[in-house]
Coordinates of C-alpha atoms and ligand atoms in Angstrom, one line a residue:
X845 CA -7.7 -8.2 45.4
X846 CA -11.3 -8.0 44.7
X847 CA -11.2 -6.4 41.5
X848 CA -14.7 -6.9 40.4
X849 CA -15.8 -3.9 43.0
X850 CA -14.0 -1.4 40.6
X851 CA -14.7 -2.3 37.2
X852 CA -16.7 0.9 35.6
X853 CA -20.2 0.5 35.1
X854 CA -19.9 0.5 31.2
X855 CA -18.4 -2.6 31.7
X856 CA -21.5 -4.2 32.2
X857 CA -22.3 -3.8 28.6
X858 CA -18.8 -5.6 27.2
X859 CA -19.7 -8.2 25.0
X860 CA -17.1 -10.9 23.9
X861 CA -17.6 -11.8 21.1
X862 CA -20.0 -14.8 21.1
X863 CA -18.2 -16.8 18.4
X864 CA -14.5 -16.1 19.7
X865 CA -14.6 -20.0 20.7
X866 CA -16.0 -21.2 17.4
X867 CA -13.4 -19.5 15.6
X868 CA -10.6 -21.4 17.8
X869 CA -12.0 -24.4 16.9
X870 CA -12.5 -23.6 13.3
X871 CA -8.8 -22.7 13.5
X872 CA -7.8 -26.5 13.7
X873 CA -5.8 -27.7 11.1
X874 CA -8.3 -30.9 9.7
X875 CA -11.1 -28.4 9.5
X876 CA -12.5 -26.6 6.6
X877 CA -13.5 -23.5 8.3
X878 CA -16.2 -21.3 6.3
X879 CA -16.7 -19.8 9.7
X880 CA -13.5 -16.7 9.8
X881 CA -14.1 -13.2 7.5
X882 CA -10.5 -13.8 6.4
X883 CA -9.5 -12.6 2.4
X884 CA -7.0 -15.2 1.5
X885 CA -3.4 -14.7 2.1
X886 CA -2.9 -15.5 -1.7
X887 CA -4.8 -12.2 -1.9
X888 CA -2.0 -10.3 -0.1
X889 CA 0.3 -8.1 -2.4
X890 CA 3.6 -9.4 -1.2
X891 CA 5.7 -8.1 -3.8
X892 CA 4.5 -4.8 -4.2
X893 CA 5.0 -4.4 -0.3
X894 CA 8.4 -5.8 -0.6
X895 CA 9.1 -3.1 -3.2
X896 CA 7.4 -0.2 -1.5
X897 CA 8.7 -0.7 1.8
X898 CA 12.0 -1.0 0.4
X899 CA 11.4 3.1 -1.2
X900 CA 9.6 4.3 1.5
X901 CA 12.6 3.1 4.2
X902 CA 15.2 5.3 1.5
X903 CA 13.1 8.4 0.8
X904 CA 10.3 8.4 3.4
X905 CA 11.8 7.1 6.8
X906 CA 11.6 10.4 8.7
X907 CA 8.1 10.6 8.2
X908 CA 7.0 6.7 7.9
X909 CA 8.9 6.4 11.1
X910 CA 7.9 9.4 13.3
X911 CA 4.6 10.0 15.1
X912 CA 2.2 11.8 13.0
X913 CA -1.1 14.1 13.5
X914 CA -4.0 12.0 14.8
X915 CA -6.4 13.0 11.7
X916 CA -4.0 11.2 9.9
X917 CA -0.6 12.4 7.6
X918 CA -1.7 15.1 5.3
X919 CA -0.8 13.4 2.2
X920 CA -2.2 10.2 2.9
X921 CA -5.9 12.3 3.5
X922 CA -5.4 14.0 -0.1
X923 CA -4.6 10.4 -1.3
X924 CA -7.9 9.3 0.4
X925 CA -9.8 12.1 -0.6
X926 CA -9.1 11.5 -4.6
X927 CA -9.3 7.9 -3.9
X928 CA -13.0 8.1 -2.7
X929 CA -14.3 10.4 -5.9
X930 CA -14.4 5.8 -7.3
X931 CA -17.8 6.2 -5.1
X932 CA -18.9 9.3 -6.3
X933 CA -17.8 11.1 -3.1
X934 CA -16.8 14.5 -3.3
X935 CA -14.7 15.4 -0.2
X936 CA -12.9 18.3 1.2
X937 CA -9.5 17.0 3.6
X938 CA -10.9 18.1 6.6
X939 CA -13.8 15.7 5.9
X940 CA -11.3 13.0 6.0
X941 CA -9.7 11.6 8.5
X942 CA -7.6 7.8 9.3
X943 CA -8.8 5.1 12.1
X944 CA -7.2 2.1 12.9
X945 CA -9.2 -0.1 10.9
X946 CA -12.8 0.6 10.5
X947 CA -13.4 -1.6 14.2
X948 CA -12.1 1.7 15.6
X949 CA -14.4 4.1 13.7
X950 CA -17.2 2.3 14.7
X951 CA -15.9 2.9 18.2
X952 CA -15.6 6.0 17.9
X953 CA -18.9 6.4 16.4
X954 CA -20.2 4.6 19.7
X955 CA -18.2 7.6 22.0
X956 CA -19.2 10.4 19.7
X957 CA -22.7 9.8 19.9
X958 CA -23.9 7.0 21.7
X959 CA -25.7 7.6 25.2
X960 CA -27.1 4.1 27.0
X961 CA -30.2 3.7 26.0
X962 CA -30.1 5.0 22.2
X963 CA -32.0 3.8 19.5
X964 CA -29.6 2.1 16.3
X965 CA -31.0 0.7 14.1
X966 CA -29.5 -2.2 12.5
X967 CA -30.4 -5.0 9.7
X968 CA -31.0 -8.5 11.0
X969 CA -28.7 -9.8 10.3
X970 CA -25.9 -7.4 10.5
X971 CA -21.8 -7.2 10.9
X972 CA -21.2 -8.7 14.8
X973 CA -18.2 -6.2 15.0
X974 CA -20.1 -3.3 14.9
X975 CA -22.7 -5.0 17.2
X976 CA -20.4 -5.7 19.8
X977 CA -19.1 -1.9 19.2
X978 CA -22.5 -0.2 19.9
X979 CA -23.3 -2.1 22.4
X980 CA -20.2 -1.4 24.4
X981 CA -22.1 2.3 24.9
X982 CA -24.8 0.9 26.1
X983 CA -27.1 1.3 22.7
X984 CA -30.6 0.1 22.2
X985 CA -30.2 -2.3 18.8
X986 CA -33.6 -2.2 16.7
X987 CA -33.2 -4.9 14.3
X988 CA -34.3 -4.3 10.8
X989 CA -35.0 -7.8 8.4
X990 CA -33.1 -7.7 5.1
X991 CA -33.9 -9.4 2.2
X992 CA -31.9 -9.6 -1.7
X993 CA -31.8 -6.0 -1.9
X994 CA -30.8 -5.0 1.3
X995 CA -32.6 -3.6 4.3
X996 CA -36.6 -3.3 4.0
X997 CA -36.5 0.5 4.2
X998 CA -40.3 0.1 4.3
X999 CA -40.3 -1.8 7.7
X1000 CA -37.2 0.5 9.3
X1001 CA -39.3 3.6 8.1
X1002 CA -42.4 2.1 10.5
X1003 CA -40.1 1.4 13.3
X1004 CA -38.7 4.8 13.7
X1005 CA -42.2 5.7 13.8
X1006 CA -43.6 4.1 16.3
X1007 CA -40.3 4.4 18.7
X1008 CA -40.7 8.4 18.1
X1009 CA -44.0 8.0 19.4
X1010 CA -43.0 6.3 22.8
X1011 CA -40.4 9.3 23.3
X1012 CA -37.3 6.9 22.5
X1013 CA -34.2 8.8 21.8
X1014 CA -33.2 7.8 17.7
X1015 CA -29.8 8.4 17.0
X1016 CA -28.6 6.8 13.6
X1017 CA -28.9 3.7 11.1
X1018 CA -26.0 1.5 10.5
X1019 CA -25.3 0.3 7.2
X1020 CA -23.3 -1.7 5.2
X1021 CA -24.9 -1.5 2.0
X1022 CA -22.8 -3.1 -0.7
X1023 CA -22.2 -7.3 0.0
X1024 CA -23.2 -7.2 3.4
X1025 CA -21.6 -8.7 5.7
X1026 CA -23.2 -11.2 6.8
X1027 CA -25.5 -12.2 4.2
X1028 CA -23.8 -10.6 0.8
X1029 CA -27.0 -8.8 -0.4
X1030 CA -26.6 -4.8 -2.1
X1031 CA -28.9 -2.3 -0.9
X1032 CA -30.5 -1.5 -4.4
X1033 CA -30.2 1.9 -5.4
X1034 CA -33.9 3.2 -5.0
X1035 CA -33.4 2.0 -1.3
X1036 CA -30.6 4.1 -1.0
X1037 CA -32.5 7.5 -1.9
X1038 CA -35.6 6.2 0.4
X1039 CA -32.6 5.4 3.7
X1040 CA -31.8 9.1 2.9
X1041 CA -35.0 10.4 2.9
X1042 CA -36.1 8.9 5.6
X1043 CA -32.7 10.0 8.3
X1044 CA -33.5 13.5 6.6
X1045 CA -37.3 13.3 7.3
X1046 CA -36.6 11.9 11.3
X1047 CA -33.0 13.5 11.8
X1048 CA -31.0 10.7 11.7
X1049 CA -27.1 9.7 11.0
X1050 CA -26.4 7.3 8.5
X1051 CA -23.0 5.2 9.3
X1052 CA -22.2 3.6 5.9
X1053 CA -20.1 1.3 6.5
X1054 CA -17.8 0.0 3.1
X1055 CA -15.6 -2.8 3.5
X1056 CA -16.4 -4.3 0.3
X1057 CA -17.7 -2.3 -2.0
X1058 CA -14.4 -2.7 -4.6
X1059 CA -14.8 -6.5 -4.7
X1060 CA -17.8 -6.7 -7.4
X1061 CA -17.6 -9.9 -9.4
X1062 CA -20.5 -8.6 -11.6
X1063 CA -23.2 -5.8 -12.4
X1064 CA -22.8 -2.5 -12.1
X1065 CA -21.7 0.0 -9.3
X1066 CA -24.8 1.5 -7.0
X1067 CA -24.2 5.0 -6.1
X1068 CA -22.8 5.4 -2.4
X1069 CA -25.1 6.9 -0.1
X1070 CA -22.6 9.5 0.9
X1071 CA -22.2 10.2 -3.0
X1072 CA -26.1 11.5 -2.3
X1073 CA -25.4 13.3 0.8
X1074 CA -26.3 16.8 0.7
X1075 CA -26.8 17.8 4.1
X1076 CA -23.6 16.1 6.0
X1077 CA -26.0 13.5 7.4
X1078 CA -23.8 10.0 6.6
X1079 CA -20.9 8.9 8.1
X1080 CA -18.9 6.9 5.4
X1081 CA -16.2 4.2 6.0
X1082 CA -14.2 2.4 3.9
X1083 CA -11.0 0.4 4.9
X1084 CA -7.8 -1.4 3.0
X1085 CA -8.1 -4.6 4.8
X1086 CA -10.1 -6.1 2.2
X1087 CA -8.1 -4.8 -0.9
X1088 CA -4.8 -4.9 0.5
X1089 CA -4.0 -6.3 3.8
X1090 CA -6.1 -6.5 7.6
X1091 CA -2.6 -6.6 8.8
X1092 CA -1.9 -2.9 8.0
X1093 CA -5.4 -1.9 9.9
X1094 CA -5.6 0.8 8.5
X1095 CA -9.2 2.9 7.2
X1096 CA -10.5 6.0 6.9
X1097 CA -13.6 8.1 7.5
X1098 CA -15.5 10.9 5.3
X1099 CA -17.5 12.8 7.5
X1100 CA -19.0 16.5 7.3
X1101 CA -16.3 18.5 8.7
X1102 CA -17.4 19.8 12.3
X1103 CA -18.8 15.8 12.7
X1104 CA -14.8 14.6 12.0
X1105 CA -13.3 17.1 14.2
X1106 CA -15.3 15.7 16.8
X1107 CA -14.4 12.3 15.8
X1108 CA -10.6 12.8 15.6
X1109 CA -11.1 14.5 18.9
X1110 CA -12.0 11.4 20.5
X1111 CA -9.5 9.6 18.7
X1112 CA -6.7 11.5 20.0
X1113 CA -7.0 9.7 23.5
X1114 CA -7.3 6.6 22.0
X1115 CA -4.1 6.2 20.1
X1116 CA -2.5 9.8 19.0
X1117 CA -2.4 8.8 15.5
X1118 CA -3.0 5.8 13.4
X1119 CA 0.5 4.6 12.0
X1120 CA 2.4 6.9 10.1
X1121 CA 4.7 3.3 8.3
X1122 CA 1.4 2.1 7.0
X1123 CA -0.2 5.4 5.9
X1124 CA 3.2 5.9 3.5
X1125 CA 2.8 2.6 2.2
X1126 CA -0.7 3.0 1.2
X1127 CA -0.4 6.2 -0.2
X1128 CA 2.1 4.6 -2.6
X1129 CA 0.0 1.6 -3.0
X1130 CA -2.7 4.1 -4.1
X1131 CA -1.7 6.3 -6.3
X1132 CA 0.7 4.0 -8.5
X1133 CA -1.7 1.8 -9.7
X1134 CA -0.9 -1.2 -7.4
X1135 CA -4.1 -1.5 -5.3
X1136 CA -6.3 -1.5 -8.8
X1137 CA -3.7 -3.9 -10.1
X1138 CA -4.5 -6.1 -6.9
X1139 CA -8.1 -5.7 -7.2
X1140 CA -8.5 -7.1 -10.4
X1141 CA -6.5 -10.3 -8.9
X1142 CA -8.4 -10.2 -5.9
X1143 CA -11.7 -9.9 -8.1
X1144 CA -11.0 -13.0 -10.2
X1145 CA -9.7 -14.5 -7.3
X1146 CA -12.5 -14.3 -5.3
X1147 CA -14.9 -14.9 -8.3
X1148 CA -13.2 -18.3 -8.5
X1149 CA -14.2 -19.4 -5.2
X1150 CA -17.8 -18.2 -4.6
X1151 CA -18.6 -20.1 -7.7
X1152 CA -17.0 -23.3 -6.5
X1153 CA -19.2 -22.6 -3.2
X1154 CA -22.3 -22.1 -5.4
X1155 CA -21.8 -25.0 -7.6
X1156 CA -21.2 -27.5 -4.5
X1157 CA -24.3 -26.0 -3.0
X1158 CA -26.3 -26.6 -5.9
X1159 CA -24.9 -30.2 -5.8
X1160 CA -25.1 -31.3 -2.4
X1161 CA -27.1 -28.9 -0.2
X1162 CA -30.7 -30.4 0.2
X1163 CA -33.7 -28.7 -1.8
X1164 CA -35.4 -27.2 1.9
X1165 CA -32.0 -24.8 2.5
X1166 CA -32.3 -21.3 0.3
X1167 CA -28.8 -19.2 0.3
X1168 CA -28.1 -15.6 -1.4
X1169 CA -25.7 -15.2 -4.1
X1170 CA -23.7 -12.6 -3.7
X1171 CA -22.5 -10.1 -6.8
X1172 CA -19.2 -9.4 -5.3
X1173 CA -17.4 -9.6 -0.9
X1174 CA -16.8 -12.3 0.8
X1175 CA -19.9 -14.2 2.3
X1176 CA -23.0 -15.4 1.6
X1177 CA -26.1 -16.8 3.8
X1178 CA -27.8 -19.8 4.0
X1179 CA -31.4 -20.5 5.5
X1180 CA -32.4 -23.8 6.6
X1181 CA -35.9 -24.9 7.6
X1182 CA -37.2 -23.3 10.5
X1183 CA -37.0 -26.3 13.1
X1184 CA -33.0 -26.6 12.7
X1185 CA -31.1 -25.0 15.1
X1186 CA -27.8 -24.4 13.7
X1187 CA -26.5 -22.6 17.1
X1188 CA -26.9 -26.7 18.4
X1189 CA -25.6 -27.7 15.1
X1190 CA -22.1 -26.1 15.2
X1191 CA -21.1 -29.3 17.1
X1192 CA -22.1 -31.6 14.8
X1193 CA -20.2 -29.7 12.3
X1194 CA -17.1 -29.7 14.1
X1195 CA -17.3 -32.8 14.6
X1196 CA -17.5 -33.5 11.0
X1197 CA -14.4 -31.4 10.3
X1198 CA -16.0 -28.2 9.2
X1199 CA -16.9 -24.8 10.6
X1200 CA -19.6 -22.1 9.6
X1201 CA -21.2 -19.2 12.1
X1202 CA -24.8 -19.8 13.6
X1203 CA -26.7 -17.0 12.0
X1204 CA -27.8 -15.5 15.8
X1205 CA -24.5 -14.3 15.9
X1206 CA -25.2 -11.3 13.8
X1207 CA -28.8 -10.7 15.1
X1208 CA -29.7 -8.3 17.7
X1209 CA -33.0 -9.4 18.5
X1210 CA -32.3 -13.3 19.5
X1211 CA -33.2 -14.6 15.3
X1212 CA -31.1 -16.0 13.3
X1213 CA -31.4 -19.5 14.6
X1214 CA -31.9 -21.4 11.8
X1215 CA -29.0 -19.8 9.3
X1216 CA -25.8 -19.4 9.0
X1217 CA -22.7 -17.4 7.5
X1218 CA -20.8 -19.5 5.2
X1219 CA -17.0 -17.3 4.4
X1220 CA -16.0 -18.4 0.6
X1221 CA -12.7 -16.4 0.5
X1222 CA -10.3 -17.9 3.0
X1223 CA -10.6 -21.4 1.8
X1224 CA -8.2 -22.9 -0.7
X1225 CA -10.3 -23.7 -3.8
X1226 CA -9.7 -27.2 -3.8
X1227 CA -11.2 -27.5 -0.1
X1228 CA -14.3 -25.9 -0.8
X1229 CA -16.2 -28.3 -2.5
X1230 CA -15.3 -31.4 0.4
X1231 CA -16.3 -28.5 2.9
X1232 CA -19.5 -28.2 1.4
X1233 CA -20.2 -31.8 1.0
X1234 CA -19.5 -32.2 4.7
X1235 CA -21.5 -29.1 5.9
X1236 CA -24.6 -30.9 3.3
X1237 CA -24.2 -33.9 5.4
X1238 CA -24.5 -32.4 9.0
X1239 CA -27.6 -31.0 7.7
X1240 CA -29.2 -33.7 6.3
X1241 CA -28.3 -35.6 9.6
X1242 CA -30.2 -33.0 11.7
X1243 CA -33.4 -33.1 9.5
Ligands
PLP2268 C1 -18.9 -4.6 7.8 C2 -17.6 -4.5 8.4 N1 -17.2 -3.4 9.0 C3 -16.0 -3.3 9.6 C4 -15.1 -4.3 9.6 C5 -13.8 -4.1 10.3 O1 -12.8 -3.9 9.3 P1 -11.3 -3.4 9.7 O2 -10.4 -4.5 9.4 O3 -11.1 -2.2 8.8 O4 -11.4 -3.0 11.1 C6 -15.4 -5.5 8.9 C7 -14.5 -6.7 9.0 O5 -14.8 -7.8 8.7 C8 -16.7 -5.6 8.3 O6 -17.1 -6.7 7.7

């Protein structure tokens, strides 16, 4: 059968992602692999699953077990709705609605308002996933740089600009302001306010994306840019794989009403409803105190390990290489001098027993060539430091 005749035309824009293979590799069982966005499994909370499963299957089964409504279970939304007043977000139900982790949101984003040829615009670097999402709808990517505090609103504010001048059509900004994934920067808080003024001044979404805005190590909360929303203009998305299992894939969305009916709308064909067993569990989780319980683990868990990272960067890395250090999530980014390629140096590093992702992985525009995304989470702590002294030897090999 010649099957490659009747493929849809939005096919053409699938992307696999470009580091599926690295992973793999990274997967073997002698490497120290800094390369996966995995929390640690120690981070999982086991017990209080074990327990809550064990009440929901008694008092709960007939709706933990049944279908449910594709916005999500009614009392898991009012759970989510108190839950998000942490980030200053004050949300009516219908606001609210439950993905299958935030990968589908961003989807659905990409069905609800993506047309080929759309303007995003994006930091460089940004997350792949949501990358590989937008561009599955055909968007045009318009890379943004980034530096300590997040996306150079200044620069993004000149590029909407001069694309509304050539007649492009601008959709929306995507944004994952607090610990970024990739590079583990905050957009400050004055940036924030500018972001909004600016999608206000050209008409503009903002898609906030949150995965890891609950794992600060240190300083003080920034205001959420939905917490600043007056005009329904942000899309915000937060998700429980980072604070209590990627397993469960479950998230949730806070959207301006008549935006989330639209949403759920073109959820509905995708999967009915998010699972009803996992919603029940985290409502639980939620509202008796487990998940802030965890948190605090996870926090000092977490803490732990990027200063081991730090530390054996200080130590071994050479002088030339400059990396972020991230308040809180689960990566930071390194930059190496200009002439080393670290898409060519992955090799080397595999070779040497140790696993990171080249840096143009998460840029739109073809940059990115000479960093990379070191993960400081999935690692047991007493591997990190042999990791890095590998990873600090591949380097100085290539320069
Ligand atoms: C910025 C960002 N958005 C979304 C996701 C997807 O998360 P989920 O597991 O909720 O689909 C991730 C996962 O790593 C992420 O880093």
């Amino acid at each position: 059968m010649r099957v490659d005749d009747l493929y849809s035309q939005r096919t053409k824009y699938f992307r696999t992602s470009e580091i599926r293979e690295l992973l793999e590799l990274s997967q073997r069982p002698d490497v120290i692999s800094f390369a996966g966005g995995l929390p640690s499994p120690h981070a999982f909370p086991v017990e209080e699953i074990k327990e809550i499963v064990e009440r929901v299957l008694s008092n709960d089964y007939a709706t933990a077990l049944q279908y449910g409504p594709t916005p999500g279970l009614k009392i898991f939304r009012e759970t989510i709705t108190e839950y998000v007043k942490n980030f200053g977000i004050n949300a009516d139900i219908d606001d609210v609605f439950i993905t299958v982790g935030s990968q589908q949101a961003l989807d659905i984003v990409g069905r609800v308002f993506i047309d080929a040829g759309d303007v995003i615009f994006v930091s460089l670097p940004t997350y792949l996933g949501a990358i590989n999402a937008f561009y599955a709808y055909g968007a045009n990517m318009v890379g943004v740089p980034l530096d300590e505090e997040g996306m150079r609103v200044d620069i993004l504010e000149e590029k909407i600009k001069e694309l509304k001048k050539k007649g492009e059509k601008l959709k929306l900004i995507y944004t994952v302001p607090t610990f970024q994934n990739p590079a583990g920067v905050e957009l400050s808080e004055e940036r924030r306010k500018h972001l909004l003024e600016i999608a206000a001044e050209h008409d503009l979404l903002i898609v906030e994306d949150e995965p890891y805005s609950m794992l600060r190590f240190e300083g003080e909360p920034i205001p959420s840019i939905k917490s600043m929303d007056k005009e329904g203009r942000v899309i915000y998305m937060g998700t429980f794989s980072k604070i209590m299992s990627p397993g469960f894939r479950l998230a949730y969305v806070v959207a301006e009403k008549s935006v989330a009916r639209k949403m759920v709308v073109a959820k509905q064909s995708m999967d009915l409803c998010a699972p009803t067993f996992t919603q029940v569990i985290a409502k639980y989780y939620v509202e008796n105190g487990y998940l802030t319980r965890r948190v605090e683990k996870i926090i000092e868990m977490y803490r732990k390990k990027r200063d081991i990272m730090l530390d054996a960067m200080d130590e071994y890395f050479p002088q030339e290489c400059k990396w972020t250090k991230p308040r809180g999530g689960m990566f930071l980014w390194v930059e190496l001098p200009e002439h080393i390629n670290t898409v060519e140096m992955v090799q080397d590093a595999v070779k040497e027993k140790v696993a990171y992702v080249h840096g143009r992985a998460f840029h739109v525009d073809g940059g990115g060539t000479n960093a990379m995304r070191l993960n400081f989470t999935n690692p047991d702590d007493d591997v990190i430091e042999e990791g890095i002294k590998r990873l600090a030897k591949v380097i100085k090999t290539r320069m």
